[in-house]
Tab-separated table of C-alpha atoms in Angstrom:
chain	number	residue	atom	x	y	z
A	1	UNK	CA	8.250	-70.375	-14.290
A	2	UNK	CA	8.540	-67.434	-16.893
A	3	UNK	CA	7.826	-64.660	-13.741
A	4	UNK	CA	11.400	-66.155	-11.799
A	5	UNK	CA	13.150	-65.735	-14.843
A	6	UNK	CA	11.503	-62.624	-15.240
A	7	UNK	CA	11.966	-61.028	-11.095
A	8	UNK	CA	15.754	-62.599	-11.469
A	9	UNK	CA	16.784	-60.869	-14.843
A	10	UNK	CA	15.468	-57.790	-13.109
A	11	UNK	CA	17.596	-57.903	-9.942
A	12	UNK	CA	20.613	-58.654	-12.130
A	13	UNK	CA	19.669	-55.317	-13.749
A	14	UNK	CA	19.076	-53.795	-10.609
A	15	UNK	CA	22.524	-55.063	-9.264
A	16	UNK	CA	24.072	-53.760	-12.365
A	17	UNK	CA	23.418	-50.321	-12.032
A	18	UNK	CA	26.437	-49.358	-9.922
A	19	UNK	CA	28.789	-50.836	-12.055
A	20	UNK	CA	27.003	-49.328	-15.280
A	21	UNK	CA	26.935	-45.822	-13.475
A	22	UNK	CA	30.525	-46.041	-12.348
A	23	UNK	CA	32.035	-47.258	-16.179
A	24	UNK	CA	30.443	-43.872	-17.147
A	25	UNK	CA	33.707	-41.908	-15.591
A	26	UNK	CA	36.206	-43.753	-18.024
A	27	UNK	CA	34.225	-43.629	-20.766
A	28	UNK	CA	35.099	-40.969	-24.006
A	29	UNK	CA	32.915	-38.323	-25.276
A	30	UNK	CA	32.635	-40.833	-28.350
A	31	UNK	CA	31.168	-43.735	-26.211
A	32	UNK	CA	28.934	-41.747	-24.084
A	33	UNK	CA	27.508	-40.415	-27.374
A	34	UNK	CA	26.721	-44.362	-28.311
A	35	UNK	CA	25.478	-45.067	-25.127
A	36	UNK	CA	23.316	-42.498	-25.266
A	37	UNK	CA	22.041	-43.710	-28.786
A	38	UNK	CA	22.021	-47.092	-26.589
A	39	UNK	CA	19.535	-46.164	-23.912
A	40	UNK	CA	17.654	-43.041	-25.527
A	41	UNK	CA	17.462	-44.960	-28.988
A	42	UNK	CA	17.927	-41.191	-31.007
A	43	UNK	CA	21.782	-39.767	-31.085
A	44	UNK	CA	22.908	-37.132	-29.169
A	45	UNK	CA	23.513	-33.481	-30.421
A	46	UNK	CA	25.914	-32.790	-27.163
A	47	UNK	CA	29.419	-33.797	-26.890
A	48	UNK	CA	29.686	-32.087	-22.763
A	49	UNK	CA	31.681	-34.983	-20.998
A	50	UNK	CA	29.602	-34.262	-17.805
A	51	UNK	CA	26.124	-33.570	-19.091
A	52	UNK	CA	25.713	-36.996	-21.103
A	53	UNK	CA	27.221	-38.680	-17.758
A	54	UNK	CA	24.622	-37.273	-15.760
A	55	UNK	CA	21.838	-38.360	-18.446
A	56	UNK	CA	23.422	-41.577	-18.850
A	57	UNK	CA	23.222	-42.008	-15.368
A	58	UNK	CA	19.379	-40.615	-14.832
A	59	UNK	CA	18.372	-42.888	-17.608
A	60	UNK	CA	20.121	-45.915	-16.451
A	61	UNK	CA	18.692	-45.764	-13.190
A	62	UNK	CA	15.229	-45.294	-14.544
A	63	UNK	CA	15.364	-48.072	-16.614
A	64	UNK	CA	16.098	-50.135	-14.067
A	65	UNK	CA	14.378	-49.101	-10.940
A	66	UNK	CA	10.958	-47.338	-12.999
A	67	UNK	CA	10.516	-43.640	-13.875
A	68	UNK	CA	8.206	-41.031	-11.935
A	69	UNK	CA	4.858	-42.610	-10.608
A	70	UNK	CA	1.873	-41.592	-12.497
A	71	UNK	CA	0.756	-39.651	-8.986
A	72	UNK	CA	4.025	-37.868	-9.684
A	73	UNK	CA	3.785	-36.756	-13.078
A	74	UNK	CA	-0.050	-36.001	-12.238
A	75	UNK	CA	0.936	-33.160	-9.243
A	76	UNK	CA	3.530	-31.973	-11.636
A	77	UNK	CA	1.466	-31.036	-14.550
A	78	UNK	CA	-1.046	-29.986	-11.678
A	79	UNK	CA	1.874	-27.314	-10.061
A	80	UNK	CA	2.129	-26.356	-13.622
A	81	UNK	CA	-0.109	-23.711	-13.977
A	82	UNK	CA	0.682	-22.463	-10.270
A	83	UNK	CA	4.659	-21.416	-10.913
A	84	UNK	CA	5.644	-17.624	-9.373
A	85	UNK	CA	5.004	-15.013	-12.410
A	86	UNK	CA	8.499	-14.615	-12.969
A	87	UNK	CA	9.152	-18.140	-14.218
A	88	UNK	CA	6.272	-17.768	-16.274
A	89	UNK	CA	7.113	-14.550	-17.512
A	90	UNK	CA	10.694	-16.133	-18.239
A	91	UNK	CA	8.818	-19.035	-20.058
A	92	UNK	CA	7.280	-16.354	-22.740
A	93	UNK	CA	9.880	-15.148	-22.966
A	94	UNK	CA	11.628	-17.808	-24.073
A	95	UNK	CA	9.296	-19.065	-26.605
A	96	UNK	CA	9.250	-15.755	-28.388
A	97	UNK	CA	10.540	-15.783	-31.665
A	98	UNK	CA	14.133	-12.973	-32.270
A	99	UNK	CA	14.003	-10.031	-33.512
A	100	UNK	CA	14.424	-10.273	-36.923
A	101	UNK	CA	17.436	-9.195	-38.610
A	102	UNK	CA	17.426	-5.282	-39.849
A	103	UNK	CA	16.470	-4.835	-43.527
A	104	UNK	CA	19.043	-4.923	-45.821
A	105	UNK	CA	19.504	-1.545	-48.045
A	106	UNK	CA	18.472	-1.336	-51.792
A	107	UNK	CA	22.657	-2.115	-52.654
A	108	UNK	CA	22.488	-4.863	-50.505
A	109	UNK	CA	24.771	-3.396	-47.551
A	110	UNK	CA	23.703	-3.177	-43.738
A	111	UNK	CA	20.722	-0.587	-43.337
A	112	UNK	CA	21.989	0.918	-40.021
A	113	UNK	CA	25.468	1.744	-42.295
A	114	UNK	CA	25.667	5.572	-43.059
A	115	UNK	CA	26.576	6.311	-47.212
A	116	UNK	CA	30.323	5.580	-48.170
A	117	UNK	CA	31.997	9.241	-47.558
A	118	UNK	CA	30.627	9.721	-43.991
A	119	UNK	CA	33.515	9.838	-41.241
A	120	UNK	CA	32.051	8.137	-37.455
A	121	UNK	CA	33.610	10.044	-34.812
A	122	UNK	CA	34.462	9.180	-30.862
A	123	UNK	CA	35.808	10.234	-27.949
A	124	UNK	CA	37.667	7.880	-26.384
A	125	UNK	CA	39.423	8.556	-23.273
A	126	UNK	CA	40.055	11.881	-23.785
A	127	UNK	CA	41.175	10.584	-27.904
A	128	UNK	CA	39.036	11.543	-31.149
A	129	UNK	CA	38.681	8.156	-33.410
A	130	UNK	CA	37.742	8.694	-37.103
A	131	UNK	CA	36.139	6.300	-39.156
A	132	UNK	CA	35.646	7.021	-42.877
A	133	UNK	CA	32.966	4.893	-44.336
A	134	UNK	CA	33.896	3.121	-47.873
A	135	UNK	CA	32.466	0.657	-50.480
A	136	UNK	CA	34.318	-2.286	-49.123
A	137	UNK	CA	34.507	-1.727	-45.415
A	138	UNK	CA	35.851	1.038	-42.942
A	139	UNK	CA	39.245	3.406	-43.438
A	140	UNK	CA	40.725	3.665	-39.790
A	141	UNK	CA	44.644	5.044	-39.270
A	142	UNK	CA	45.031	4.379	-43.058
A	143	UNK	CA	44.233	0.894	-42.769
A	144	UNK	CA	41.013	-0.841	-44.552
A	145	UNK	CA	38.562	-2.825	-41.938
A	146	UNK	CA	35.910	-5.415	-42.612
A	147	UNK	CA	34.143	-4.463	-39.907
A	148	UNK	CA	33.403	-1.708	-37.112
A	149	UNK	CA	34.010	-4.371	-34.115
A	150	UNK	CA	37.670	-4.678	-35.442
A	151	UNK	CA	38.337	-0.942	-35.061
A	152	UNK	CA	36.571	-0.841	-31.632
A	153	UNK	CA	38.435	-3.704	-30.638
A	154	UNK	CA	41.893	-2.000	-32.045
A	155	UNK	CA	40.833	0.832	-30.419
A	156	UNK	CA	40.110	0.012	-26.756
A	157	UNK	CA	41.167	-3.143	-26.207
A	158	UNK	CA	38.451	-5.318	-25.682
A	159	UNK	CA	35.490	-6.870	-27.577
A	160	UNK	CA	33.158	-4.515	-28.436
A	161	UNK	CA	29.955	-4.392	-31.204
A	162	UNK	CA	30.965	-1.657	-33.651
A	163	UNK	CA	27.599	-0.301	-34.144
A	164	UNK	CA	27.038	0.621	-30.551
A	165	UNK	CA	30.621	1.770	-30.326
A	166	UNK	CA	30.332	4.519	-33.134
A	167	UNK	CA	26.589	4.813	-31.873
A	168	UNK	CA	25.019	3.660	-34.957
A	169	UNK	CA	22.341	0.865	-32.662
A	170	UNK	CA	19.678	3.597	-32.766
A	171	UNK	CA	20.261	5.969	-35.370
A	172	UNK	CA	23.342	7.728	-33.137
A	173	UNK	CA	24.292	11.085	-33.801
A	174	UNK	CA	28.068	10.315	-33.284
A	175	UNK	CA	28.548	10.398	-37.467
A	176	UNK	CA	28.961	13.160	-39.675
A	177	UNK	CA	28.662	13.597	-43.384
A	178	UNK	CA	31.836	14.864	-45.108
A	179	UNK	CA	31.573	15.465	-48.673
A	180	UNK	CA	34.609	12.571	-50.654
């Protein structure tokens, strides 16, 4: 008697799954996140609309229908160890640990910064930019700047990183030491 109640509480599930799948395009980011806690049973970090529908959905099915067979999983982790060299290459990659960040000087200030008193120099189409290095940031056009990006930025017009604009990434030779 227990295996009917058993078989028809799992085609109710079964015949569930539409609806279930089709309530996940009205839901809110907010209740996607608790149905997620729902089926997963751990909270999610994400709040993409379209990603935690398409997990929702995944996980909804498998619940009710059953996950990969364990043939399946087997010739996965069997294809594992047989993936082009590019993926795998991609996959160390990957799991390398960044670069760390450069060493800060003795003072405490950025190690790739040149002494306060140096002027930067570029040429930027066809215009000479001068930076004068200071204690508290950068002297551009009279004005004080926290930061090199900000003159780059002022300067062409777009986002740039103010170290490789002024060529100070590897040691550039676009500075030049002038006496305060």
């Amino acid at each position: 008697m227990a295996k009917k109640g058993t078989a028809r509480a799992a085609r109710q599930q079964l015949a569930d799954v539409p609806q279930q799948l089709a309530a996940l395009a009205s839901m809110s980011v907010p209740e996607l996140a608790e149905k997620y806690l729902e089926v997963y049973g751990e909270p999610t970090r994400s709040r993409n609309k379209g990603y935690l529908q398409k997990r929702l959905a995944f996980r909804i099915q498998e619940l009710a229908e059953g996950g990969l067979s364990t043939r399946a999983v087997a010739r996965i982790a069997e294809l594992g160890d047989k993936l082009p060299e590019r993926w795998r290459m991609r996959q160390v990659q990957e799991s390398k640990p960044a670069a760390p960040p450069p060493p800060a000087a003795a003072d405490g200030r950025d190690a790739r910064l040149p002494a306060p008193g140096t002027v930067l120099t570029r040429v930027y189409k066809g215009t000479q930019h001068q930076v004068t290095v200071r204690e508290g940031g950068f002297e551009y056009e009279g004005q004080l700047h926290r930061s090199l990006s900000s003159i780059a930025k002022q300067v062409t017009g777009t986002a740039w990183n103010g170290f490789r604009f002024f060529g100070l990434k590897h040691g550039g030779s676009k500075q030049k030491e002038v006496t305060p």
